[in-house]
Amino acid sequence: MAKGTATSKPRPPPSISGESSMKFVAPEQAPEQAEIIRNTPFWPDVELSEFRSVMRTDGTVTQPRLKQVALSAISEVNAELYEFRRRQQMLGYASLAEVPAEQLDGKSERIQHYFNAVYCWARAMLNERYQDYDATASGVKRGEELAEASGDLWRDARWAISRVQDAPHCTVELI
């Protein structure tokens, strides 16, 4: 081979092995099966796959954990709406779907607000529990972001509960 000329021999890719290599762990895919939580007769049932889709929840939240949080959220939202439900049943409405409401995309606004309340409540609970798993600097920053998002979710849940009842978002009194 003459001086100054290069041959183009393919080089193998560098070998990465041992403890110094970085590992990437992708979040699990969300389960494919549709699981429906049966609600009390007045309130609509909740599909966990719909929750995952709307609230962008991947497989890092296991199906049993998601179900437990959704059950808690449903129970809490139903409790917040107890008096509203009782009044509607006294008026002869057997379910939220029967209560008069405007329709958006062919669905009752009240039902849409009910789902929003449950989804936001559940997601806020998840955020509060998952924000403390990573103690690195990036984990702390992510925890702060989740805490801020949780505040927004709690607010949105409260507003949705108010909208189910046609109540204002807040009450202001003069002192």
Coordinates of C-alpha atoms in Angstrom, one line a residue:
M1 CA 0.0 0.0 0.0
A2 CA 1.4 3.4 -1.0
K3 CA 2.0 6.0 1.6
G4 CA -0.9 8.5 2.0
T5 CA -3.5 6.2 0.5
A6 CA -6.2 4.7 2.5
T7 CA -8.2 1.6 2.0
S8 CA -11.8 1.5 2.9
K9 CA -12.1 -1.6 5.1
P10 CA -15.3 -1.7 7.0
R11 CA -14.9 -1.5 10.7
P12 CA -17.1 -3.4 13.1
P13 CA -19.2 -1.3 15.4
P14 CA -17.7 -0.6 18.8
S15 CA -18.5 -3.3 21.4
I16 CA -20.5 -2.0 24.4
S17 CA -20.4 -4.4 27.3
G18 CA -19.8 -4.4 31.0
E19 CA -21.1 -2.2 33.8
S20 CA -20.4 1.1 32.0
S21 CA -23.0 0.6 29.3
M22 CA -26.3 2.5 29.7
K23 CA -29.6 0.7 29.7
F24 CA -32.8 2.0 28.4
V25 CA -36.0 0.7 29.9
A26 CA -39.1 1.6 27.9
P27 CA -42.4 1.9 29.7
E28 CA -44.7 -1.1 29.3
Q29 CA -47.5 -1.0 26.8
A30 CA -50.9 -0.5 28.4
P31 CA -53.0 -3.7 28.5
E32 CA -55.1 -4.3 25.5
Q33 CA -58.1 -5.8 27.3
A34 CA -61.0 -3.6 28.1
E35 CA -61.8 -3.5 31.8
I36 CA -65.0 -1.8 32.9
I37 CA -65.7 -0.7 36.4
R38 CA -69.4 -1.2 37.2
N39 CA -70.7 1.9 38.9
T40 CA -73.8 2.4 41.1
P41 CA -77.0 2.4 39.1
F42 CA -77.3 6.2 38.8
W43 CA -73.7 6.9 37.6
P44 CA -72.1 5.6 34.3
D45 CA -69.7 2.7 34.3
V46 CA -66.0 3.6 33.8
E47 CA -63.8 2.0 31.2
L48 CA -60.1 1.8 32.3
S49 CA -58.9 1.8 28.7
E50 CA -60.7 5.0 28.0
F51 CA -59.1 6.5 31.1
R52 CA -55.7 5.4 29.9
S53 CA -56.3 6.9 26.5
V54 CA -57.7 10.3 27.7
M55 CA -55.2 10.8 30.5
R56 CA -52.2 9.4 28.6
T57 CA -51.4 6.7 31.1
D58 CA -49.0 4.0 29.9
G59 CA -48.2 0.6 31.2
T60 CA -45.9 1.9 34.0
V61 CA -49.2 2.1 36.0
T62 CA -50.2 -1.5 36.4
Q63 CA -53.8 -2.5 35.7
P64 CA -54.5 -3.5 39.4
R65 CA -53.0 -0.1 40.6
L66 CA -55.1 1.8 38.0
K67 CA -58.2 -0.1 39.0
Q68 CA -57.6 0.6 42.7
V69 CA -57.1 4.4 42.0
A70 CA -60.1 4.5 39.7
L71 CA -62.3 2.8 42.3
S72 CA -61.2 5.4 44.9
A73 CA -61.8 8.3 42.5
I74 CA -65.3 7.0 41.6
S75 CA -66.2 6.6 45.2
E76 CA -65.0 10.1 46.1
V77 CA -66.7 11.8 43.2
N78 CA -69.9 9.9 43.9
A79 CA -69.7 11.0 47.5
E80 CA -69.2 14.7 46.4
L81 CA -72.3 14.4 44.2
Y82 CA -74.5 12.5 46.8
E83 CA -77.0 15.4 47.3
F84 CA -77.2 16.1 43.6
R85 CA -78.0 12.4 42.9
R86 CA -80.5 12.2 45.7
R87 CA -82.4 15.3 44.3
Q88 CA -82.4 13.9 40.8
Q89 CA -83.7 10.6 41.9
M90 CA -86.5 12.4 43.9
L91 CA -87.4 14.2 40.6
G92 CA -87.8 10.7 39.0
Y93 CA -84.5 10.4 37.1
A94 CA -83.0 6.9 37.5
S95 CA -79.6 7.7 36.0
L96 CA -77.4 10.6 35.1
A97 CA -78.2 9.9 31.5
E98 CA -81.8 10.7 32.1
V99 CA -81.1 14.1 33.7
P100 CA -81.8 16.9 31.2
A101 CA -78.5 18.3 29.8
E102 CA -77.0 19.9 26.7
Q103 CA -75.6 17.4 24.2
L104 CA -72.0 17.6 22.9
D105 CA -70.9 15.2 20.3
G106 CA -74.1 13.3 20.9
K107 CA -73.4 12.8 24.6
S108 CA -74.8 14.5 27.7
E109 CA -72.6 17.3 29.0
R110 CA -73.2 16.1 32.6
I111 CA -71.9 12.6 31.7
Q112 CA -68.8 14.2 30.1
H113 CA -68.2 16.3 33.2
Y114 CA -68.7 13.2 35.4
F115 CA -66.0 11.3 33.5
N116 CA -63.7 14.3 33.6
A117 CA -64.1 14.6 37.4
V118 CA -63.3 10.9 37.9
Y119 CA -60.4 10.9 35.4
C120 CA -58.8 14.1 36.9
W121 CA -59.3 12.8 40.5
A122 CA -57.7 9.5 39.6
R123 CA -54.8 11.0 37.7
A124 CA -54.1 13.5 40.5
M125 CA -53.9 10.6 43.0
L126 CA -51.5 8.7 40.6
N127 CA -49.3 11.8 40.2
E128 CA -49.0 12.3 44.0
R129 CA -48.0 8.7 44.5
Y130 CA -45.5 8.4 41.6
Q131 CA -43.6 11.7 42.0
D132 CA -41.3 10.4 44.8
Y133 CA -39.8 7.3 43.1
D134 CA -36.7 8.9 41.6
A135 CA -34.3 10.8 43.8
T136 CA -32.0 12.1 41.0
A137 CA -32.0 15.7 40.0
S138 CA -34.1 14.9 37.0
G139 CA -36.5 12.9 39.3
V140 CA -36.8 15.9 41.6
K141 CA -37.6 18.2 38.7
R142 CA -40.2 15.7 37.4
G143 CA -41.7 15.5 40.9
E144 CA -42.1 19.2 41.0
E145 CA -43.8 19.1 37.6
L146 CA -46.1 16.4 38.7
A147 CA -47.0 18.3 41.9
E148 CA -47.9 21.3 39.8
A149 CA -49.9 19.1 37.4
S150 CA -51.7 17.5 40.4
G151 CA -52.9 20.9 41.6
D152 CA -54.3 21.6 38.1
L153 CA -56.0 18.1 38.1
W154 CA -57.6 18.7 41.5
R155 CA -58.9 22.0 40.3
D156 CA -60.3 20.4 37.1
A157 CA -61.9 17.7 39.1
R158 CA -63.7 20.2 41.4
W159 CA -64.8 22.3 38.4
A160 CA -66.2 19.2 36.7
I161 CA -68.1 18.2 39.8
S162 CA -69.6 21.7 39.9
R163 CA -70.5 21.5 36.2
V164 CA -72.3 18.1 36.7
Q165 CA -74.6 20.0 39.2
D166 CA -74.8 23.3 37.1
A167 CA -73.1 25.0 40.0
P168 CA -70.5 27.8 39.7
H169 CA -66.8 27.0 40.0
C170 CA -66.5 28.9 43.2
T171 CA -68.6 30.8 45.8
V172 CA -67.5 34.3 46.9
E173 CA -68.9 35.8 50.1
L174 CA -68.4 39.3 51.5
I175 CA -66.9 39.2 55.0

